[in-house]
mmCIF file of C-alpha atoms and ligand atoms in Angstrom:
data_model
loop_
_atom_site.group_PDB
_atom_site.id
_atom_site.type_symbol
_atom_site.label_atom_id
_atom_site.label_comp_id
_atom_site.label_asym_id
_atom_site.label_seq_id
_atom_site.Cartn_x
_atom_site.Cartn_y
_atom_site.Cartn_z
ATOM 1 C CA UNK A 1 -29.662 7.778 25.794
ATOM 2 C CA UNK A 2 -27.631 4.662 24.791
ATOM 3 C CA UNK A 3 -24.206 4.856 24.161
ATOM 4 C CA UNK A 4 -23.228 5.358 20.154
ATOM 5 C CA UNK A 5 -20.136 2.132 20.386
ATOM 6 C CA UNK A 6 -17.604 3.342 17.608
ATOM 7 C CA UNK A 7 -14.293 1.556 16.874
ATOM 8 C CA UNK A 8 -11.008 3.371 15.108
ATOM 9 C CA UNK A 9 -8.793 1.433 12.534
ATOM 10 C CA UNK A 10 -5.550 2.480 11.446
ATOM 11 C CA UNK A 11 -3.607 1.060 8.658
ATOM 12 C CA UNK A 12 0.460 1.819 9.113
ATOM 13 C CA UNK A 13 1.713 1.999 5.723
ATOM 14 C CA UNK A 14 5.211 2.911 4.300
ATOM 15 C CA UNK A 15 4.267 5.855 2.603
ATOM 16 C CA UNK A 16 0.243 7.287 4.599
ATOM 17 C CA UNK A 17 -0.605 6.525 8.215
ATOM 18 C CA UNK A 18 -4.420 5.644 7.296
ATOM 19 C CA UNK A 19 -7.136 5.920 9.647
ATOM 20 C CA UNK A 20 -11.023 5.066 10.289
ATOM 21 C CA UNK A 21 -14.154 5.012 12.454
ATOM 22 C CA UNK A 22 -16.619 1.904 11.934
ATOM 23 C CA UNK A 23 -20.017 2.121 14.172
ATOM 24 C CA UNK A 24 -21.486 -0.422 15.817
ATOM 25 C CA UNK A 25 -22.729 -1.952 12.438
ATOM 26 C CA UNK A 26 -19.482 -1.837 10.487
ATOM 27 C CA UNK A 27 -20.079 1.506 8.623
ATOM 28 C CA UNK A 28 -17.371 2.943 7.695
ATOM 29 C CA UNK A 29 -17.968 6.497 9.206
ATOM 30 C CA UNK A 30 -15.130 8.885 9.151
ATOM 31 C CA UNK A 31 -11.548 8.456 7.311
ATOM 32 C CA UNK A 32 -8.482 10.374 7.153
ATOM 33 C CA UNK A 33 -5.036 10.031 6.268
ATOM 34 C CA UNK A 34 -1.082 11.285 7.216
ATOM 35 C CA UNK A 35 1.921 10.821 5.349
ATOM 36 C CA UNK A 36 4.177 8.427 7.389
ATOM 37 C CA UNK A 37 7.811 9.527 7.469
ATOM 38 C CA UNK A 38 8.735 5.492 7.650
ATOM 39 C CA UNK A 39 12.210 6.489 7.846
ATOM 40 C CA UNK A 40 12.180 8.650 11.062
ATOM 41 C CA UNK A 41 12.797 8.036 14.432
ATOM 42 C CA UNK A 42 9.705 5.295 16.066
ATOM 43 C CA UNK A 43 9.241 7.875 18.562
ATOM 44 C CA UNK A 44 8.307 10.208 16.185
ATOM 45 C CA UNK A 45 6.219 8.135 14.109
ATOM 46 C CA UNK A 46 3.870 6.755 17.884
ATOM 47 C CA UNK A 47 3.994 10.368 18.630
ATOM 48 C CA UNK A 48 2.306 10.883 15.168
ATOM 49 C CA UNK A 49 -0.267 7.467 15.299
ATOM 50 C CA UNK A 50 -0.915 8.994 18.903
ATOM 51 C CA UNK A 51 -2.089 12.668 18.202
ATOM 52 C CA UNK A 52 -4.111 10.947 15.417
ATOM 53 C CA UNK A 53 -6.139 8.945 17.614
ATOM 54 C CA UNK A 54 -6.185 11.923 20.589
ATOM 55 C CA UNK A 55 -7.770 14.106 17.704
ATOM 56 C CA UNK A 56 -10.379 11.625 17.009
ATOM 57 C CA UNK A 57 -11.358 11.203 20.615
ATOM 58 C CA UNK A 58 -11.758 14.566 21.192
ATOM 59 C CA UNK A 59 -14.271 14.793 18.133
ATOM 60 C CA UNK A 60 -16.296 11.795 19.635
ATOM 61 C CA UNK A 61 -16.173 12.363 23.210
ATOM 62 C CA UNK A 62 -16.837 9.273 24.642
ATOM 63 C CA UNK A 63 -17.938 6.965 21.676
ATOM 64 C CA UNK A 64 -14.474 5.071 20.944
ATOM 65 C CA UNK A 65 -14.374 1.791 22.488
ATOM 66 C CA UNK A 66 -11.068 0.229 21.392
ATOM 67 C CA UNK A 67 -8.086 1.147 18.606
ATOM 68 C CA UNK A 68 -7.144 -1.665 15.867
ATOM 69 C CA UNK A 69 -3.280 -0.908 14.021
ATOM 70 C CA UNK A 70 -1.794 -3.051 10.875
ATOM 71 C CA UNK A 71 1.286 -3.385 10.460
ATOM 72 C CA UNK A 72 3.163 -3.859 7.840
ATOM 73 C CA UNK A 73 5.468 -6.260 9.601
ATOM 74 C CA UNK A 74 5.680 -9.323 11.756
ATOM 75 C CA UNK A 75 4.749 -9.793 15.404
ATOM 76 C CA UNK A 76 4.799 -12.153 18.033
ATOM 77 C CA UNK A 77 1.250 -13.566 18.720
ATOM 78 C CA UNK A 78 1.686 -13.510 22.754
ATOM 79 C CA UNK A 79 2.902 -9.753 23.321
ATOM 80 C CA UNK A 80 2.425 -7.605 20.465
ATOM 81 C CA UNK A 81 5.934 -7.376 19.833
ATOM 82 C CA UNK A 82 6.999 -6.846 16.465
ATOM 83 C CA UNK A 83 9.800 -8.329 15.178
ATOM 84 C CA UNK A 84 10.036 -7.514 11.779
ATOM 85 C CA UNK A 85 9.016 -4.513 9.582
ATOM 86 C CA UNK A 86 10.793 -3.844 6.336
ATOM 87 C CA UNK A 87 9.079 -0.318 5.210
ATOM 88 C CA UNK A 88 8.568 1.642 8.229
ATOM 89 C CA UNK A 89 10.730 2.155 11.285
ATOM 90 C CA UNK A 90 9.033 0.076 13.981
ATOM 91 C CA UNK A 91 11.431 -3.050 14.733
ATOM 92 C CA UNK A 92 11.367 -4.107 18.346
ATOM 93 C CA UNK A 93 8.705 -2.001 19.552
ATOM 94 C CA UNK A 94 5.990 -3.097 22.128
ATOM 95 C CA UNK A 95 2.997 -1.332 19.859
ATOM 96 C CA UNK A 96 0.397 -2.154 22.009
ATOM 97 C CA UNK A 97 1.457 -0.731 25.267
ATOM 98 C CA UNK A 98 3.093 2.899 23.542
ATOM 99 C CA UNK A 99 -0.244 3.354 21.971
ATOM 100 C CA UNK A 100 -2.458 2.764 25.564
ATOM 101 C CA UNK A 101 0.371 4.955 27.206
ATOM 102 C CA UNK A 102 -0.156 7.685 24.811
ATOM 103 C CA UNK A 103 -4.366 7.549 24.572
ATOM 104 C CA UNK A 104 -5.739 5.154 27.236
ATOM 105 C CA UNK A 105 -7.497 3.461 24.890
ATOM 106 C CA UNK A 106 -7.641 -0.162 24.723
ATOM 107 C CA UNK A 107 -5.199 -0.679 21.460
ATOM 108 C CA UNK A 108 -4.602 -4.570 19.676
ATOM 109 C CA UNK A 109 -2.322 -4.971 16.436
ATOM 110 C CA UNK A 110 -2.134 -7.629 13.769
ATOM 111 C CA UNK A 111 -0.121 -7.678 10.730
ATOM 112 C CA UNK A 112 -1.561 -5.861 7.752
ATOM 113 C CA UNK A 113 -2.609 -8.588 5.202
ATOM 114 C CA UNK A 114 -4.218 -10.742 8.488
ATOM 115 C CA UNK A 115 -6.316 -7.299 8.515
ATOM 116 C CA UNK A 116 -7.183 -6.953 5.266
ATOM 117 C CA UNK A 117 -8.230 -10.410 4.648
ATOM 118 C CA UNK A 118 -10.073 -10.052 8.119
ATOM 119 C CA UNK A 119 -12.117 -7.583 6.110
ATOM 120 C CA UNK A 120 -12.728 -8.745 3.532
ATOM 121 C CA UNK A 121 -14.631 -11.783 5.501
ATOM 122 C CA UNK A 122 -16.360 -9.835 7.320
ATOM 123 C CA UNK A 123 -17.969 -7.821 4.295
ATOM 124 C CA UNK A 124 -16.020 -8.456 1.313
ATOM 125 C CA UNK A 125 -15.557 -10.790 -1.059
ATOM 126 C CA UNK A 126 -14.659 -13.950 1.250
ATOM 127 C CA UNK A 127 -18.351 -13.183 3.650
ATOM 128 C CA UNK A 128 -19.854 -16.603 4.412
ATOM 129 C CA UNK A 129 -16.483 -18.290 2.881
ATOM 130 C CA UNK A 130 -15.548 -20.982 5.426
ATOM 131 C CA UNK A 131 -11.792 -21.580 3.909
ATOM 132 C CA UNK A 132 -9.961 -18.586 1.779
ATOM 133 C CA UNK A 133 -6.636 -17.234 1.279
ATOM 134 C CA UNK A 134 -6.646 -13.350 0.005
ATOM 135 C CA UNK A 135 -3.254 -12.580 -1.721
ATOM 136 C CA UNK A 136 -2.665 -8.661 -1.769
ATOM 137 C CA UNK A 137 -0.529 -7.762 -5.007
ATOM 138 C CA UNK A 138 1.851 -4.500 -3.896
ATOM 139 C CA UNK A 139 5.448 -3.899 -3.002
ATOM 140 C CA UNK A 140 5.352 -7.078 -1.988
ATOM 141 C CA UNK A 141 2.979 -9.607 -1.765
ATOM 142 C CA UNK A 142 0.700 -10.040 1.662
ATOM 143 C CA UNK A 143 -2.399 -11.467 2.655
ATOM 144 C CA UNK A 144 -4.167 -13.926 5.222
ATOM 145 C CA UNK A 145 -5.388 -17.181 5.213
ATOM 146 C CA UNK A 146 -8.481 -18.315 6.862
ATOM 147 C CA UNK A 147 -9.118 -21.616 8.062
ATOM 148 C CA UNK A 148 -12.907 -22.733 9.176
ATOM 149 C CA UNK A 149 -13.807 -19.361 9.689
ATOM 150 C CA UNK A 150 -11.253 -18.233 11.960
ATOM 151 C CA UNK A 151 -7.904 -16.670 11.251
ATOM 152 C CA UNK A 152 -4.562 -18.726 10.561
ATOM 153 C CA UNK A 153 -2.332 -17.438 13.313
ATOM 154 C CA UNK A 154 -0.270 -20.223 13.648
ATOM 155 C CA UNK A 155 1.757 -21.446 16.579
ATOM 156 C CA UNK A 156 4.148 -18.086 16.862
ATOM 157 C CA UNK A 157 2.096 -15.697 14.539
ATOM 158 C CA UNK A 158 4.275 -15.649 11.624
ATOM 159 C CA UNK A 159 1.771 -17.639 9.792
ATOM 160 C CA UNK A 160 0.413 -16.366 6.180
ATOM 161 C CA UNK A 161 3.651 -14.789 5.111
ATOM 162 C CA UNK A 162 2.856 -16.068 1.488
ATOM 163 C CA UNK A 163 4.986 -13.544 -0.090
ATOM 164 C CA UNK A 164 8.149 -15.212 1.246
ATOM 165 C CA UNK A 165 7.253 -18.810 -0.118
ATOM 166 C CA UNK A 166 10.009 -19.702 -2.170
ATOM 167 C CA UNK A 167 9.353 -21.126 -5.709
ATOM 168 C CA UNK A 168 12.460 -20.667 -8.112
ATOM 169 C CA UNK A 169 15.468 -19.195 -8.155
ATOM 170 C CA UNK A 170 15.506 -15.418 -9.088
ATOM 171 C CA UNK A 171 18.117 -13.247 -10.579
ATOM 172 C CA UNK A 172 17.950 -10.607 -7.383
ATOM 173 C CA UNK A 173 16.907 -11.160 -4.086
ATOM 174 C CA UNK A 174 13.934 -10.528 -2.476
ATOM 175 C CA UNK A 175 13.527 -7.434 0.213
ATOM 176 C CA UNK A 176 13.810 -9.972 3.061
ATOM 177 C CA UNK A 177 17.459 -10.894 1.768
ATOM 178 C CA UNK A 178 16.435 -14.324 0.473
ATOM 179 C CA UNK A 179 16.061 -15.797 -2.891
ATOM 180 C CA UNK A 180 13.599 -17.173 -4.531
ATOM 181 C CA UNK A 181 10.623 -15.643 -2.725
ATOM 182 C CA UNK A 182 7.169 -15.684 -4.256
ATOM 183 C CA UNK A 183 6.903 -11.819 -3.860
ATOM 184 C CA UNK A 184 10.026 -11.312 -5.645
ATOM 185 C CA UNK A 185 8.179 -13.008 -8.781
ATOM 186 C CA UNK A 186 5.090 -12.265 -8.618
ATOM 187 C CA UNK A 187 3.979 -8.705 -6.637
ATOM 188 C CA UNK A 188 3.163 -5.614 -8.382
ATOM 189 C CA UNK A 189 7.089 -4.285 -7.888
ATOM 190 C CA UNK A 190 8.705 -7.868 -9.051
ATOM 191 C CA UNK A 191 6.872 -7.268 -12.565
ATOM 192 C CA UNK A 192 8.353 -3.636 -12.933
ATOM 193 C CA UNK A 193 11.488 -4.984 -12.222
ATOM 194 C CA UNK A 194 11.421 -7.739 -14.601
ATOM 195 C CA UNK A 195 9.976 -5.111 -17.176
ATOM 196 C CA UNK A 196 12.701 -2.878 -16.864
ATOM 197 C CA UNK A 197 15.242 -5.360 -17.748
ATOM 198 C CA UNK A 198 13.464 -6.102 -20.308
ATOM 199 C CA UNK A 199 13.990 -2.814 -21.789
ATOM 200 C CA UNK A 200 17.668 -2.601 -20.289
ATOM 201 C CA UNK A 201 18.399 -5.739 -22.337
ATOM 202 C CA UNK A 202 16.452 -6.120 -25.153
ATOM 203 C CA UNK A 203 16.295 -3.779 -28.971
ATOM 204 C CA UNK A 204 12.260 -4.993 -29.153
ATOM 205 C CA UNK A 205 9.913 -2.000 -29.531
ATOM 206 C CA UNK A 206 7.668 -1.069 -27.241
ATOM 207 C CA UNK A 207 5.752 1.383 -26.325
ATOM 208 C CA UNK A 208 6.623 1.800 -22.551
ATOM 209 C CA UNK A 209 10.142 2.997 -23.796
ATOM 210 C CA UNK A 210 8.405 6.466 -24.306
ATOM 211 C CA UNK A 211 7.354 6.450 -20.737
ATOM 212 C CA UNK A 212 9.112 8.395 -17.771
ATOM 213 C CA UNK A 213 8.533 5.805 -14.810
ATOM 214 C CA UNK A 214 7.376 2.814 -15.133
ATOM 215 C CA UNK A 215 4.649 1.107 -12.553
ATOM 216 C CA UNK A 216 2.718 -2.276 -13.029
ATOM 217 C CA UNK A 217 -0.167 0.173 -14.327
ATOM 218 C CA UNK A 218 1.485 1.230 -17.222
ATOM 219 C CA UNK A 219 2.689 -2.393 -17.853
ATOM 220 C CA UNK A 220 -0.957 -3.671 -17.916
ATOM 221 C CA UNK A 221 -2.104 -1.348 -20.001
ATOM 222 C CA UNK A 222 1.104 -1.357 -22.631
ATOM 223 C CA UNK A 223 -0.091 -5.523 -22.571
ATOM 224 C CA UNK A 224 -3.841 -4.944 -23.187
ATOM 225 C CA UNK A 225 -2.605 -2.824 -26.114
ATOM 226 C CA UNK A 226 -0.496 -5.856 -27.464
ATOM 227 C CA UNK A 227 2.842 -4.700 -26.872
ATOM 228 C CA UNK A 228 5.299 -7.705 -27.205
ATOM 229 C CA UNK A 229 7.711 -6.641 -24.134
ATOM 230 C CA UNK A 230 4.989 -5.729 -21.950
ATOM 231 C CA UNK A 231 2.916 -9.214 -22.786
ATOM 232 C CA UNK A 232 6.315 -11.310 -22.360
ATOM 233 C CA UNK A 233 7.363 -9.842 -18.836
ATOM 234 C CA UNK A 234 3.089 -9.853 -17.830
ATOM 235 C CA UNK A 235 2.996 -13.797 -18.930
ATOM 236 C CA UNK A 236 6.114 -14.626 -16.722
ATOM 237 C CA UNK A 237 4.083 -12.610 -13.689
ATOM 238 C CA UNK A 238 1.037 -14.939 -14.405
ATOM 239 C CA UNK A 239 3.218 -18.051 -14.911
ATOM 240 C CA UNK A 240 4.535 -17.024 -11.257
ATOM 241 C CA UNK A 241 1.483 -16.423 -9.947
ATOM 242 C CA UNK A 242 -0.253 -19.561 -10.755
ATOM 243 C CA UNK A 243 2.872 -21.779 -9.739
ATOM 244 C CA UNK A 244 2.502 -19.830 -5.519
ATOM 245 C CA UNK A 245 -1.478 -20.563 -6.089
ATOM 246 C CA UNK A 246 -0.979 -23.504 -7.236
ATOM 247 C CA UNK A 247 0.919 -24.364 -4.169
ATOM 248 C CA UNK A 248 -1.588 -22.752 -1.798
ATOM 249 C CA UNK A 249 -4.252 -24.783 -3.683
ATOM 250 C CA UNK A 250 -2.139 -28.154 -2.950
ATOM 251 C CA UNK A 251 -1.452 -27.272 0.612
ATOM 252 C CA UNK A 252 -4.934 -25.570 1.728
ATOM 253 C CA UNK A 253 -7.411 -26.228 -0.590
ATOM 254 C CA UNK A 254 -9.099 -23.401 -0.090
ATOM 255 C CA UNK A 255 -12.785 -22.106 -1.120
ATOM 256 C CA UNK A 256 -11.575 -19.151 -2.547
ATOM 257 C CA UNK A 257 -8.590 -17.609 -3.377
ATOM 258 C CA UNK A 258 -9.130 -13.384 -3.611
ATOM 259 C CA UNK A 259 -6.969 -10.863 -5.267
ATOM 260 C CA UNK A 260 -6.197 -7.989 -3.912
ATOM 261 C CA UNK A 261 -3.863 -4.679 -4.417
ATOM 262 C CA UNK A 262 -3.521 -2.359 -7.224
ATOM 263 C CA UNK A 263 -3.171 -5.214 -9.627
ATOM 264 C CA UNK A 264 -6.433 -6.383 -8.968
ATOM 265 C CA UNK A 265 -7.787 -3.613 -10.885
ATOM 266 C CA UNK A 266 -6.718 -5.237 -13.902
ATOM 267 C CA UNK A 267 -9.889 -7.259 -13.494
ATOM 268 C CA UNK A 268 -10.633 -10.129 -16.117
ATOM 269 C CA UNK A 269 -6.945 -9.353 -18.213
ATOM 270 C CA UNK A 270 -5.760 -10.482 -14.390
ATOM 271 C CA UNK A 271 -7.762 -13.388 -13.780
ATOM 272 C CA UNK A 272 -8.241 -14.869 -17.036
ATOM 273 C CA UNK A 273 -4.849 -16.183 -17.916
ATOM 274 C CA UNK A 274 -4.157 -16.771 -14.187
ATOM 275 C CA UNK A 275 -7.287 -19.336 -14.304
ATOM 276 C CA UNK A 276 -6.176 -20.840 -17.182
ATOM 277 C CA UNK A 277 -2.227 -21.242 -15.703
ATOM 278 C CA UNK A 278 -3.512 -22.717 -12.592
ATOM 279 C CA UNK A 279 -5.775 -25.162 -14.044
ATOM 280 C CA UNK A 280 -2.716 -26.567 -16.124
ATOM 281 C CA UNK A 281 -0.631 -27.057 -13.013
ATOM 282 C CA UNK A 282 -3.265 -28.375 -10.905
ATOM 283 C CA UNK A 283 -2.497 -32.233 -9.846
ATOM 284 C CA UNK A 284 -5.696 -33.865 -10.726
ATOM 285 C CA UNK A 285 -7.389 -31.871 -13.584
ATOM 286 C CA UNK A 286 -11.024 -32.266 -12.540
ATOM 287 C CA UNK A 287 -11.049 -32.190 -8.995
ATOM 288 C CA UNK A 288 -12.879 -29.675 -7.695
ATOM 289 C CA UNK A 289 -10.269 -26.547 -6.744
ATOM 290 C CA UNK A 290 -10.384 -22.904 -5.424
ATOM 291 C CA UNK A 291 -12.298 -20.218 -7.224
ATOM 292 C CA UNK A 292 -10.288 -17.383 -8.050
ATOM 293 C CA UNK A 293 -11.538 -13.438 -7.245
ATOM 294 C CA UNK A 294 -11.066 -10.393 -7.222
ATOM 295 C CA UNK A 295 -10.626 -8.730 -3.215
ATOM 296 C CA UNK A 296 -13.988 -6.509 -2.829
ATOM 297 C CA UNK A 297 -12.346 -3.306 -0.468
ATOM 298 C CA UNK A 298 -10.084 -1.811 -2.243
ATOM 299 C CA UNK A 299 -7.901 0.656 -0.125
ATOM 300 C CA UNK A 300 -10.343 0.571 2.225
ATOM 301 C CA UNK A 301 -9.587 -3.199 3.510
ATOM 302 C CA UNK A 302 -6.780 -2.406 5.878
ATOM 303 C CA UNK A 303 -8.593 0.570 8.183
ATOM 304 C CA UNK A 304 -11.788 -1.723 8.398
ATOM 305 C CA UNK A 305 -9.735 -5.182 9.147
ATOM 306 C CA UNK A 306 -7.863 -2.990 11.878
ATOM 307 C CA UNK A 307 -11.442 -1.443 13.269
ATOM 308 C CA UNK A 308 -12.876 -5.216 12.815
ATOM 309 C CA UNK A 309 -10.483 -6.345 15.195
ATOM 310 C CA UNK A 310 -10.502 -3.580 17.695
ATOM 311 C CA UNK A 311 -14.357 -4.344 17.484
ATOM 312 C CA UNK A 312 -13.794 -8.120 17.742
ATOM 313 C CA UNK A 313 -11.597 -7.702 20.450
ATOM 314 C CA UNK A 314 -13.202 -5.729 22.671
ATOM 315 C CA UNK A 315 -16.469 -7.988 22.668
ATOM 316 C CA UNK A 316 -14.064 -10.821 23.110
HETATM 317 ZN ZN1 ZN B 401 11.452 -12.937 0.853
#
């Protein structure tokens, strides 16, 4: 009988450890998910990502080829090393090697947003797109850029940290101590911030004043609605936005530039004025320019990017 060739994916997050099975044809097969507990020991946390993956192997005896992990972080392109990791507790840690120790399993790592956007081209929204960037709207903002087809990894693999592109000067600074970044503008968490001073500062109604907590949900929907606060702090999000496209647009000139993260589900009230602010900063009007859309995967993107590349990999 031939041999059923499955691949697991796991997406590290700050708050769920996320993890998948594709097959052979990129089906997602089998998902599950553990909270995290960023803040403990990294022992603890590879002990965790470990008896995940032992589990699964156990269930398919035989049938996992190779393990792909995102990170939420930056790592060195020659040794796996990561360097950098803001929401979890894995700076200076050799991933790849305590994740073969612990399983035997052949194990590669890439940063998070490289993953998702990996996805995404290989079944989302960027398929058959030769140049793209995908921008992933959260805590902060990630993504990946890809470049004839292949993956910008650049020289040292810090390329496509987008979210650290500085564009103005802000009144706080961004997670990565800076100032100025793009995420700090212009992620889902940079518009609840600039909403809630809003309401710190100003008397103007609104309706979000009723409301317990506060996430870029509510804030979308309190705009749809036409409420003036809302609307003002939504319209200095786009106006950020479109400036860090804008830029990507000048630098890359991409096919396509894809939306991603809970913001995206804002959908056309998203895209709309964000089409309209780029066009107006653009630096010849009519010259052809990137198409902007919404990121296909949902949730989904980071455990199939990570089971891409295990899959990838391993063929390699
Ligand atoms: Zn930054």
């Amino acid at each position: 009988m031939r041999k059923i060739d499955m691949y697991i994916g796991i997406d590290i997050g700050g708050t769920n450890i996320s993890c998948g099975i594709i097959d052979e044809l990129g089906q997602l097969v089998f998902k599950e998910s553990i909270p995290s507990g960023g803040n403990r020991e990294t022992i603890a946390i590879l002990d965790d990502i470990a008896g995940l993956i032992n589990e699964l192997k156990s269930k398919f005896v035989g049938k996992i080829n190779a393990i792909g992990i995102g990170v939420p972080g930056i790592i060195a392109k020659d040794n796996d090393y990561i360097y950098y990791c803001p929401n979890i507790n894995f700076v200076r840690v050799h991933m790849k090697e305590e994740i073969e120790k612990r399983t035997g399993l052949l194990t590669f790592v890439d940063n998070d947003g490289n993953l998702a956007t990996l996805a995404e081209h290989e079944v989302g929204v960027l398929k058959g797109v030769k140049n793209a960037v995908l921008l992933t709207l959260g805590t902060g903002i990630g993504g990946g850029i890809i470049i004839n087809d292949e993956m910008l990894r650049g020289a040292n693999g810090l390329s496509s940290e987008v979210g650290h592109m500085v564009i103005g000067k802000n009144d706080y600074d961004c997670n990565c101590g800076k100032n100025g970044c793009f995420e700090s503008f212009a992620s889902a968490s940079a518009l609840v911030r600039y909403t809630e001073k809003l309401l710190d500062e100003s008397k103007v109604f609104s309706s979000m004043r009723n409301l317990k907590k506060i996430n870029a949900k509510a804030i979308v929907d309190a705009a749809k609605t036409g409420d003036k606060l809302a609307n003002e702090s939504y319209s200095r999000f786009i106006n950020y936005l479109g400036i860090g496209i804008v830029n990507l647009i000048n630098i890359l000139d991409p096919d396509i530039i894809a939306l991603g993260g809970g913001l995206a589900n804002a959908g056309e009230f998203l895209t709309k004025p964000l089409k309209e602010k780029v066009e107006s900063l653009l630096l010849i009007d009519d010259f052809p320019h990137a198409e902007i859309k919404l990121a296909k995967l949902g949730n989904d993107a980071g455990i199939l990017g990570a089971a891409f590349l295990a899959k990838k990999m391993y063929k390699a």
